[in-house]
XYZ file of C-alpha atoms in Angstrom:
680
model
C -14.047 6.240 -29.330
C -16.308 9.017 -29.274
C -16.407 12.471 -30.451
C -15.310 15.058 -28.332
C -17.791 17.505 -27.679
C -17.784 21.009 -28.959
C -16.619 22.678 -25.748
C -12.962 24.857 -26.023
C -11.032 21.791 -24.997
C -13.122 18.445 -26.117
C -12.067 17.087 -22.783
C -15.063 18.570 -20.302
C -16.054 14.603 -19.912
C -19.338 14.967 -22.376
C -19.204 12.760 -25.542
C -21.473 13.098 -28.299
C -21.798 10.938 -31.362
C -20.364 7.725 -30.149
C -18.127 6.639 -32.879
C -16.894 2.721 -32.658
C -13.603 1.709 -32.513
C -12.589 -2.102 -32.835
C -9.577 -4.037 -31.769
C -9.370 -7.353 -33.678
C -9.703 -10.151 -31.287
C -6.868 -12.070 -32.452
C -4.245 -8.293 -32.001
C -5.971 -8.335 -28.725
C -4.874 -11.628 -27.604
C -1.325 -11.231 -29.345
C -0.813 -8.129 -27.340
C -2.275 -9.479 -23.944
C 0.266 -12.301 -24.402
C 2.676 -10.005 -25.300
C 2.707 -8.089 -22.287
C 2.593 -11.140 -19.690
C 5.275 -13.159 -21.578
C 7.638 -9.616 -21.383
C 6.555 -9.103 -17.780
C 8.074 -12.352 -17.240
C 11.439 -11.686 -19.146
C 11.883 -8.413 -17.640
C 10.912 -9.560 -13.643
C 13.374 -12.999 -14.290
C 16.674 -10.824 -15.548
C 15.764 -8.443 -12.417
C 14.454 -10.465 -9.519
C 17.746 -11.760 -8.312
C 19.467 -8.307 -8.202
C 16.833 -6.153 -6.054
C 17.986 -4.957 -2.906
C 16.370 -3.198 0.031
C 18.779 0.025 -0.342
C 19.367 1.728 -3.795
C 22.625 1.340 -4.884
C 25.018 4.582 -5.768
C 26.292 3.252 -9.248
C 24.283 1.171 -11.730
C 24.711 -2.828 -12.103
C 26.573 -4.079 -15.230
C 23.926 -6.893 -16.369
C 23.205 -8.205 -19.866
C 21.402 -11.692 -19.441
C 19.792 -13.499 -17.368
C 21.181 -13.548 -13.618
C 18.990 -16.946 -13.116
C 17.072 -18.962 -15.659
C 14.127 -21.129 -14.397
C 11.511 -22.680 -16.335
C 8.482 -20.362 -16.205
C 10.792 -17.265 -14.600
C 11.103 -16.574 -11.284
C 8.251 -16.659 -8.873
C 7.535 -13.027 -8.564
C 4.681 -10.759 -6.628
C 4.565 -8.600 -9.716
C 3.092 -11.499 -11.998
C 1.200 -14.130 -9.131
C -0.669 -10.997 -7.663
C -2.133 -10.391 -10.604
C -3.451 -13.970 -11.168
C -5.281 -13.420 -7.622
C -6.936 -10.047 -8.866
C -7.909 -11.790 -12.374
C -9.579 -14.375 -9.999
C -11.080 -11.655 -7.717
C -12.424 -9.680 -11.155
C -13.933 -13.299 -11.908
C -15.935 -14.009 -8.467
C -16.981 -10.503 -8.053
C -17.863 -8.215 -11.109
C -19.644 -6.294 -11.286
C -19.203 -5.562 -7.259
C -14.985 -5.680 -7.962
C -13.691 -2.725 -5.750
C -11.081 -1.962 -3.115
C -13.301 -3.893 -0.426
C -13.670 -6.969 -2.504
C -9.639 -6.651 -3.196
C -9.223 -6.184 0.637
C -10.919 -10.085 1.239
C -8.399 -11.523 -1.690
C -5.617 -10.161 0.601
C -6.545 -11.925 3.613
C -7.420 -15.048 1.482
C -4.870 -15.190 -1.091
C -1.656 -13.162 -0.105
C 1.129 -14.761 2.281
C 3.666 -12.674 1.943
C 3.939 -8.915 3.912
C 6.888 -7.152 2.569
C 6.717 -4.011 3.171
C 3.298 -2.088 2.700
C 2.166 -5.551 2.325
C 2.009 -6.292 6.097
C 1.317 -3.397 7.146
C -2.336 -2.852 5.140
C -2.975 -6.389 6.281
C -2.752 -6.330 9.536
C -4.782 -2.835 9.499
C -7.164 -5.570 7.535
C -7.088 -7.900 10.179
C -7.747 -4.787 12.935
C -10.759 -4.330 10.844
C -9.845 -0.828 9.241
C -11.736 -1.336 5.408
C -9.847 0.539 2.395
C -8.791 3.349 1.732
C -8.088 4.037 5.702
C -6.080 0.344 5.878
C -3.844 1.502 3.141
C -2.809 4.379 5.067
C -2.489 3.987 8.869
C 0.397 2.871 9.948
C 1.957 2.550 6.764
C 5.629 3.621 6.053
C 5.967 2.123 2.719
C 3.250 4.673 0.634
C 5.316 5.637 -1.547
C 6.616 2.445 -2.719
C 6.460 -0.110 -5.907
C 3.716 -2.437 -4.452
C 0.918 -1.180 -6.328
C 2.342 0.165 -9.333
C 3.525 -3.598 -9.955
C 0.157 -5.171 -10.504
C -0.904 -2.815 -13.234
C -0.908 -4.590 -15.897
C -4.330 -6.621 -15.306
C -6.064 -3.325 -15.028
C -4.738 -2.642 -18.520
C -5.055 -5.928 -20.033
C -8.773 -5.537 -19.010
C -9.531 -2.685 -20.198
C -7.390 -2.263 -23.627
C -7.392 1.228 -25.167
C -9.594 2.311 -22.045
C -7.145 4.142 -20.242
C -9.571 5.867 -18.203
C -11.600 2.557 -17.242
C -7.931 1.055 -16.526
C -6.787 3.763 -14.148
C -9.763 3.488 -12.633
C -10.030 0.138 -11.465
C -6.133 0.671 -10.667
C -7.283 3.223 -8.003
C -9.132 0.864 -6.376
C -6.400 -1.646 -6.310
C -3.647 0.852 -5.112
C -5.763 2.228 -2.295
C -5.390 -1.083 -0.313
C -2.008 -0.683 0.405
C -1.155 2.563 -0.879
C -3.658 5.205 -0.023
C -2.367 9.142 -0.637
C 1.355 7.872 -1.313
C 3.127 7.939 -4.704
C 2.654 4.273 -4.876
C -1.216 5.193 -5.975
C 0.044 7.545 -8.524
C 2.816 4.542 -10.132
C -0.343 2.199 -10.760
C -2.352 5.048 -12.239
C 0.837 6.185 -14.969
C 1.199 2.137 -15.797
C -2.060 1.143 -15.965
C -2.586 4.006 -17.911
C 0.066 4.194 -20.206
C -0.387 0.131 -20.970
C -4.138 0.389 -21.872
C -3.528 3.211 -24.393
C -0.453 1.463 -25.776
C -3.269 -1.194 -26.997
C -3.833 1.938 -29.749
C -0.926 3.798 -29.375
C 2.029 3.016 -30.306
C 4.404 5.768 -30.228
C 6.170 6.157 -27.119
C 6.531 10.182 -26.472
C 2.801 10.240 -27.347
C 1.817 7.322 -24.410
C 4.060 8.987 -22.132
C 2.430 12.411 -22.801
C -1.169 10.272 -21.903
C -0.166 8.577 -18.851
C 1.049 11.903 -17.830
C -2.713 13.239 -17.502
C -3.400 10.436 -15.211
C -1.112 11.901 -12.344
C -0.539 15.225 -10.752
C 1.799 17.508 -12.042
C 3.878 18.138 -8.772
C 3.969 14.298 -7.666
C 7.559 12.546 -7.686
C 6.214 10.163 -10.542
C 5.700 12.962 -12.902
C 9.151 14.446 -11.429
C 10.900 11.511 -12.308
C 9.034 10.901 -15.697
C 10.000 14.354 -16.757
C 13.477 13.903 -15.497
C 13.958 11.058 -17.768
C 12.693 12.519 -20.521
C 14.726 15.707 -20.720
C 17.825 14.279 -20.278
C 16.712 11.692 -23.470
C 15.916 14.962 -25.041
C 19.215 16.548 -24.888
C 21.220 13.935 -25.653
C 22.500 12.430 -22.716
C 23.570 8.820 -22.454
C 21.311 6.665 -20.012
C 23.532 6.491 -16.991
C 23.817 10.051 -17.074
C 19.320 10.159 -17.474
C 19.592 7.655 -14.149
C 21.292 10.257 -12.260
C 18.785 12.899 -13.771
C 16.155 10.745 -12.596
C 18.048 10.795 -8.466
C 18.452 13.999 -8.806
C 14.950 15.133 -9.184
C 13.027 12.730 -6.944
C 16.105 11.266 -3.989
C 15.573 8.384 -2.039
C 17.904 5.576 -0.476
C 15.210 2.793 -0.439
C 15.185 1.150 -3.113
C 11.208 0.522 -3.954
C 10.830 4.287 -4.161
C 8.202 4.224 -7.022
C 9.250 7.906 -8.348
C 13.255 6.849 -8.753
C 11.752 3.294 -10.207
C 9.110 5.352 -12.650
C 11.594 6.858 -13.888
C 14.184 3.945 -14.448
C 11.061 2.466 -16.626
C 11.210 5.563 -18.571
C 14.788 5.161 -19.311
C 14.587 1.888 -20.624
C 11.346 2.419 -22.656
C 13.594 5.134 -24.436
C 16.936 4.127 -24.067
C 16.552 0.212 -25.235
C 17.550 -0.217 -28.974
C 15.551 -3.320 -28.831
C 13.903 -5.466 -26.069
C 16.769 -6.774 -24.276
C 18.799 -3.482 -24.235
C 15.624 -2.104 -23.113
C 14.966 -4.168 -20.116
C 18.736 -4.356 -19.258
C 19.104 -0.859 -19.130
C 16.192 -0.436 -16.971
C 17.159 -2.964 -14.399
C 21.028 -2.212 -14.727
C 19.856 1.721 -13.377
C 18.856 -0.299 -10.007
C 16.895 -0.233 -7.261
C 13.809 -1.915 -7.524
C 15.414 -4.026 -10.260
C 12.615 -7.020 -10.803
C 9.510 -4.263 -10.798
C 11.141 -2.102 -13.545
C 12.393 -4.585 -15.848
C 8.860 -6.295 -15.436
C 6.881 -3.062 -16.516
C 9.742 -2.274 -19.363
C 8.764 -5.848 -20.448
C 5.218 -5.882 -20.130
C 4.766 -2.414 -21.794
C 6.965 -3.152 -25.119
C 5.198 -7.102 -24.802
C 1.988 -4.975 -25.514
C 3.695 -2.696 -28.025
C 5.530 -5.193 -29.437
C 3.014 -8.555 -29.367
C 3.725 -11.812 -28.787
C 5.912 -12.363 -32.274
C 7.963 -9.355 -31.576
C 9.503 -10.457 -28.536
C 12.872 -12.275 -29.486
C 12.969 -15.536 -28.506
C 16.900 -15.816 -27.707
C 14.648 -13.908 -24.268
C 11.355 -15.800 -24.157
C 12.512 -19.348 -25.014
C 14.543 -20.605 -21.968
C 11.177 -19.416 -19.874
C 8.382 -21.235 -21.590
C 5.218 -20.634 -21.038
C 4.773 -21.901 -17.565
C 3.716 -19.665 -14.671
C 5.995 -20.139 -11.820
C 4.566 -19.171 -8.505
C 5.241 -19.181 -4.674
C 2.438 -21.570 -3.471
C 4.730 -24.025 -2.518
C 6.154 -21.469 0.023
C 2.985 -19.634 1.111
C 3.962 -16.553 -0.922
C 0.348 -16.886 -2.275
C -2.268 -19.648 -1.300
C -5.335 -21.506 -2.001
C -5.095 -20.447 -5.649
C -5.103 -24.037 -7.566
C -7.806 -25.296 -6.329
C -11.971 -24.412 -6.019
C -14.171 -23.176 -9.040
C -11.870 -20.869 -10.195
C -8.220 -21.786 -9.949
C -5.627 -19.430 -11.236
C -4.002 -20.322 -14.658
C -1.087 -22.436 -14.694
C 0.656 -21.069 -18.021
C 0.381 -18.043 -19.980
C -1.450 -19.267 -22.357
C -4.612 -20.356 -20.183
C -3.761 -16.589 -18.685
C -4.173 -14.917 -22.219
C -7.392 -16.778 -22.677
C -8.921 -15.732 -19.449
C -8.185 -12.195 -19.456
C -9.312 -11.341 -23.156
C -12.812 -13.429 -23.186
C -13.345 -11.649 -19.506
C -11.997 -8.507 -21.009
C -14.185 -8.345 -24.040
C -17.143 -8.907 -21.948
C -16.141 -6.309 -19.551
C -15.965 -3.519 -22.156
C -19.496 -4.027 -23.280
C -20.826 -4.142 -19.806
C -19.244 -0.995 -18.763
C -20.569 0.204 -22.327
C -17.078 1.249 -23.104
C -16.291 3.472 -26.306
C -13.860 0.547 -27.569
C -14.923 -3.260 -28.380
C -13.475 -6.160 -29.565
C -14.046 -7.026 -33.166
C -12.730 -9.053 -36.001
C -10.798 -6.620 -36.957
C -8.799 -3.639 -36.106
C -10.314 0.069 -36.950
C -9.051 3.134 -35.441
C -9.113 5.283 -37.794
C -11.067 8.364 -36.318
C -9.141 8.103 -32.938
C -7.309 10.850 -31.428
C -4.673 11.160 -28.625
C -6.871 13.882 -26.668
C -9.340 10.723 -26.636
C -7.414 9.036 -24.486
C -5.959 11.647 -21.997
C -7.860 11.456 -18.050
C -10.972 12.766 -18.354
C -11.965 15.209 -15.069
C -12.790 12.320 -12.544
C -9.703 11.273 -12.588
C -8.406 14.223 -10.893
C -10.856 13.560 -8.307
C -8.780 10.187 -7.299
C -5.932 12.197 -6.464
C -7.653 14.230 -4.009
C -9.938 11.773 -2.442
C -9.690 11.668 1.376
C -7.839 8.690 2.421
C -9.407 8.567 6.109
C -12.464 7.958 4.601
C -14.839 5.247 4.168
C -17.694 5.286 1.617
C -20.812 2.578 2.672
C -22.903 2.114 -0.608
C -25.961 0.309 1.549
C -29.591 0.051 -0.180
C -31.121 3.000 1.666
C -28.602 5.236 1.973
C -24.889 5.977 0.956
C -22.998 6.633 4.741
C -19.330 7.570 5.054
C -17.610 7.586 7.817
C -14.723 10.337 8.175
C -12.005 9.354 10.279
C -10.424 12.539 10.423
C -6.672 12.368 10.483
C -6.362 8.945 12.210
C -8.444 5.810 12.881
C -6.817 5.895 16.227
C -8.326 6.569 19.765
C -6.089 7.572 22.714
C -7.320 6.749 26.223
C -9.187 9.936 28.408
C -9.367 12.061 24.800
C -12.398 12.430 22.460
C -12.162 11.373 19.404
C -14.358 12.817 17.069
C -15.538 11.193 13.420
C -18.008 12.480 10.972
C -20.965 10.256 9.673
C -22.285 11.624 6.697
C -25.320 10.245 4.749
C -26.339 10.995 1.126
C -29.700 10.573 0.265
C -30.239 9.215 -3.339
C -34.212 8.834 -3.628
C -36.584 11.037 -5.415
C -37.834 11.736 -2.155
C -37.083 13.715 1.100
C -36.023 11.684 3.747
C -36.033 11.984 7.408
C -33.479 9.720 9.414
C -32.521 9.081 12.893
C -28.068 8.461 13.136
C -27.062 6.591 16.231
C -23.962 5.766 17.464
C -23.303 2.270 19.652
C -20.089 2.455 21.170
C -18.168 -0.409 22.600
C -18.645 -1.292 26.207
C -17.487 1.361 28.753
C -17.128 4.369 26.384
C -19.753 7.008 25.650
C -20.714 8.938 22.658
C -22.773 11.561 21.687
C -26.755 10.334 21.829
C -28.990 10.297 18.646
C -29.588 12.935 16.394
C -32.038 13.369 13.247
C -31.827 14.723 9.967
C -34.198 15.769 7.010
C -32.228 15.107 3.659
C -33.960 16.664 0.683
C -33.716 14.105 -2.806
C -29.848 14.391 -3.547
C -28.643 16.242 -0.213
C -25.677 15.511 1.607
C -26.401 15.620 6.052
C -23.093 15.181 8.254
C -23.298 15.310 11.805
C -19.734 14.927 14.332
C -19.985 11.883 16.770
C -17.593 12.313 19.620
C -16.522 9.313 21.847
C -14.379 9.050 24.689
C -12.845 6.020 26.800
C -11.643 6.273 30.081
C -10.990 3.174 31.788
C -7.681 1.789 30.487
C -9.579 -2.105 30.186
C -12.593 -0.631 28.066
C -9.743 0.348 25.184
C -8.899 -2.514 23.049
C -6.778 -2.581 20.226
C -9.673 -3.132 17.887
C -12.623 -1.273 18.948
C -15.947 -1.826 16.760
C -18.807 0.746 17.380
C -21.982 0.052 15.388
C -23.334 2.941 13.332
C -27.282 3.386 12.885
C -29.373 5.264 10.506
C -33.268 4.343 10.432
C -35.319 5.906 8.080
C -38.422 6.914 9.174
C -41.224 5.438 6.995
C -38.997 3.065 5.271
C -38.827 -0.382 5.787
C -35.412 -1.410 6.448
C -32.550 0.141 9.063
C -29.264 0.480 8.090
C -26.239 -0.096 10.444
C -22.452 -1.032 9.490
C -19.870 -1.152 11.812
C -16.565 1.514 12.434
C -13.588 0.676 13.794
C -11.465 2.440 16.068
C -7.829 1.384 16.538
C -6.440 1.846 20.475
C -3.330 3.894 20.741
C -0.348 2.032 21.393
C 0.435 2.822 25.171
C 4.098 3.798 26.653
C 5.892 4.922 29.389
C 8.815 6.903 29.251
C 11.611 8.360 31.312
C 14.694 10.861 29.773
C 17.024 11.772 29.194
C 20.051 10.590 30.629
C 23.309 12.617 30.324
C 26.628 11.630 31.231
C 30.208 13.434 31.086
C 31.071 12.753 27.339
C 27.901 11.883 26.057
C 29.463 9.607 23.043
C 27.083 7.311 21.650
C 28.432 4.155 22.980
C 29.014 5.269 26.141
C 25.423 6.321 26.355
C 24.269 3.283 25.167
C 26.585 1.085 27.690
C 25.985 3.095 30.490
C 23.268 1.504 33.167
C 21.364 4.513 34.342
C 18.758 4.073 36.881
C 15.700 2.594 34.500
C 18.241 -0.357 33.693
C 19.029 -0.742 37.196
C 15.492 -0.941 38.584
C 14.800 -3.079 35.535
C 16.424 -6.046 37.367
C 14.857 -5.456 40.936
C 11.868 -8.362 41.556
C 8.549 -6.220 41.389
C 9.346 -3.403 39.378
C 7.346 -1.769 37.063
C 6.998 1.733 35.074
C 4.212 2.777 37.213
C 7.238 4.066 39.173
C 7.168 7.836 39.425
C 9.129 9.703 37.516
C 7.837 8.038 34.205
C 5.242 9.907 31.841
C 2.534 7.788 29.824
C 2.538 8.753 26.058
C 0.129 7.291 23.260
C 1.135 6.400 19.940
C -1.219 6.248 16.767
C 0.659 2.868 15.608
C 3.906 0.939 15.608
C 5.886 4.692 14.882
C 7.459 5.653 18.450
C 8.160 9.246 16.519
C 7.055 11.564 17.197
C 4.968 10.115 20.336
C 7.792 9.192 22.508
C 8.783 12.391 22.633
C 12.607 11.988 21.977
C 13.309 15.360 21.105
C 16.580 15.879 23.057
C 19.967 14.008 23.226
C 20.717 11.440 25.615
C 19.626 7.812 26.642
C 15.738 7.696 26.941
C 13.829 4.969 27.978
C 10.560 3.292 26.916
C 8.630 0.431 28.577
C 5.568 -0.919 26.912
C 3.426 -4.089 28.112
C 1.983 -6.655 25.511
C -0.629 -8.724 26.203
C -0.580 -12.181 24.898
C -3.187 -14.910 24.938
C -0.393 -17.489 24.673
C 2.702 -18.296 24.777
C 4.739 -17.671 21.247
C 8.411 -17.222 19.223
C 7.645 -14.040 17.625
C 9.233 -11.548 14.912
C 10.396 -8.206 16.952
C 11.267 -5.471 15.318
C 12.611 -2.091 16.708
C 14.590 -0.317 14.177
C 16.141 3.176 14.955
C 18.093 6.098 13.998
C 19.692 5.792 16.639
C 21.702 3.222 19.512
C 19.278 0.855 20.702
C 18.930 -1.746 23.678
C 15.937 -3.622 24.348
C 14.836 -6.023 27.200
C 11.823 -8.531 26.949
C 10.859 -9.563 30.777
C 14.333 -8.614 31.911
C 16.527 -10.667 29.084
C 18.264 -8.453 26.810
C 17.441 -9.104 23.119
C 18.593 -6.423 20.920
C 21.414 -4.190 21.243
C 22.840 -2.069 18.503
C 25.047 1.457 18.028
C 25.571 1.052 14.482
C 23.286 3.533 12.419
C 21.556 2.419 9.254
C 19.485 4.149 6.891
C 16.113 3.759 8.270
C 13.517 1.082 6.530
C 11.302 -0.142 9.015
C 9.446 -2.975 7.589
C 8.634 -6.194 9.422
C 11.077 -8.695 8.270
C 13.400 -6.066 8.490
C 15.795 -7.372 5.051
C 19.419 -8.204 7.351
C 19.368 -4.714 9.062
C 20.022 -4.476 13.064
C 17.284 -4.068 15.601
C 15.239 -7.731 14.744
C 15.481 -10.740 16.391
C 12.896 -13.522 17.138
C 11.856 -13.540 21.352
C 9.797 -15.644 23.006
C 6.323 -13.782 24.808
C 4.991 -15.786 27.736
C 0.768 -16.255 28.159
C -0.051 -12.945 29.864
C 1.417 -9.851 30.316
C 5.531 -8.946 28.815
C 7.257 -6.135 29.569
C 9.451 -4.231 27.169
C 11.898 -2.081 28.011
C 13.802 0.196 24.802
C 16.977 2.372 25.674
C 17.363 4.923 22.773
C 20.180 6.843 22.033
C 19.672 10.562 20.734
C 23.181 11.280 19.149
C 24.023 15.360 19.996
C 23.882 17.070 16.454
C 21.437 14.251 14.854
C 18.238 15.155 12.768
C 14.801 14.264 14.575
C 14.772 10.944 15.640
C 12.972 7.907 14.164
C 12.075 4.526 15.401
C 9.616 1.759 15.109
C 8.251 -1.221 17.684
C 6.404 -4.117 15.660
C 5.939 -7.570 16.253
C 5.002 -10.072 13.277
C 5.248 -13.894 13.130
C 7.449 -16.112 11.391
C 7.618 -17.601 8.984
C 5.716 -15.279 7.162
C 6.089 -12.249 9.402
C 2.261 -11.718 9.546
C 1.672 -8.176 11.311
C 0.115 -9.213 14.917
C -2.825 -7.686 15.468
C -3.945 -9.694 18.615
C -1.304 -8.819 21.312
C -2.918 -6.206 23.202
C -0.548 -2.575 23.427
C -3.303 -0.706 24.554
C -3.190 -1.307 28.622
C -0.657 -1.785 31.684
C -0.840 -4.703 33.872
C -1.790 -2.685 37.105
C -5.010 -1.287 35.448
C -6.394 -4.769 34.831
C -9.077 -6.088 37.457
C -7.816 -6.691 40.778
C -4.907 -4.654 40.305
C -6.200 -1.995 38.987
C -4.911 1.562 40.310
C -5.569 4.708 38.990
C -4.776 5.510 35.592
C -1.259 7.396 35.480
C -0.548 9.937 33.671
């Protein structure tokens, strides 16, 4: 490590008098192997118990519900095999943008946030925007479960592990608790290579996340219950009271349950069982509890009772398409824990040198001068908490350019869209530049603008774009931003994507005498009757056009009063195909596709709008025609209910890939020879 400087708190970020801390190579590999072995045990224990919604009561499971050689395939472990592949192939240029390519090349499943972030990437959005736009699951567990790879590549240097974990997390959780969960896990696991007291480790990890975030509240609730002598089941109740949520994958709750496993576990098996028995995202909590204990105790410190049944092979979902293209090529992912450990340690040792880390791998361990305060988060980690999630930074040879989307990357028909463009002069000389924007065909934008920037100075210009013709607004709209530096040999050009708003026609509310939900749902009000008339479209009088910023229908549809509402959208497909339609809602709902009733439910269930649906009502496989498809929804907002929520999604079975290439921005009467004036 390095001696802290002489400032009052010793944590200003400046270091002097470098001193060497070393971790023995054999100890390093032993702890890394223990990490993966422990993760496999905990994940295999919890995988069969995972559900979409949390249960009020804990489980009572104290042994593997299922046993398979290599464990049960699990995204918690196998995604990190792909991240290792990315590190090996892309370092030192590995960042969120590089990881995004590996998402599309190698990740087949589309659970929750995975699916929405991948659909955003296919639209052309980059991290962190891809991790935030149209993503209901930013507070969930998809990223905290991927922390071990960054910890094992950065042993004893939690700040380095956290920075790498951040680049990972913003791909699919930008701005959410999922980011804080991965920062917490990566930092505590990295610190565990050199610090072995659980309370000290928790203190260190808490410095890497905001004090007021949900993860921190849940961790404090679990610790408080333990310190006051409460039982582990009482600690579970404390966590649920501190950070309540009904979704099983909600990050804060599961982070609290991890801490329960670490603090209340009397041994390895007891620890992973207590974490899993807390419920919710059981494979994730069990796996992370096991991985940290594996780092702390090493391979030999894990009981054979739990490890021998699983062996050292790594089970993956490549055969079923969960991950793909990983066993061929020049860098196939490891098939055993032994090979995984070998690769991680070999590359981790080199990365510590390349990064000029204060800790190195050597022949013996020397940590005598290491102090806990040297492991806490430096000031630049706090900067990550406040990073703008709708800003994409481009580090180009001639200049650093940022695109600031404001509140959203969505552009609406006949409405101005303002985008901020920032240029940083990284040259030691002043520069003069011309900033230009080339919008898509049929769009208008502000003209070229000139800037003169001193060395290190940042210049910002607001660009206004506008599209008034519906057939010029697509799902994905690429704009070219050009920067010409006068007197310099290169012109900088980059692509900026704007997403077209999802357009609907809406009418309502309709009421009847009793206003009972079932009666409202079954009463065929005028729009239903008109739907069956030949040639009818939602261009009819009485309907209003609304525009939604993604799949979410609330607040876009304006369903703010009790009664029955109707919404119609038109989907333009390039081919006939079977797709998975999802329209989850907090109220009763019917849906017709091309005049055929495809969904009808009056059961009100907890709202969880994923592509797959998890056996919830509101999902069906339907047939899209080539060309235009008319989708009508009937939504009932019950009297006295809270704000209505709903979402309309299309995905492709069997992997439920989010569909980005079926048009949602136009109406058929606005196209070509059928074009009418745009109806307000």
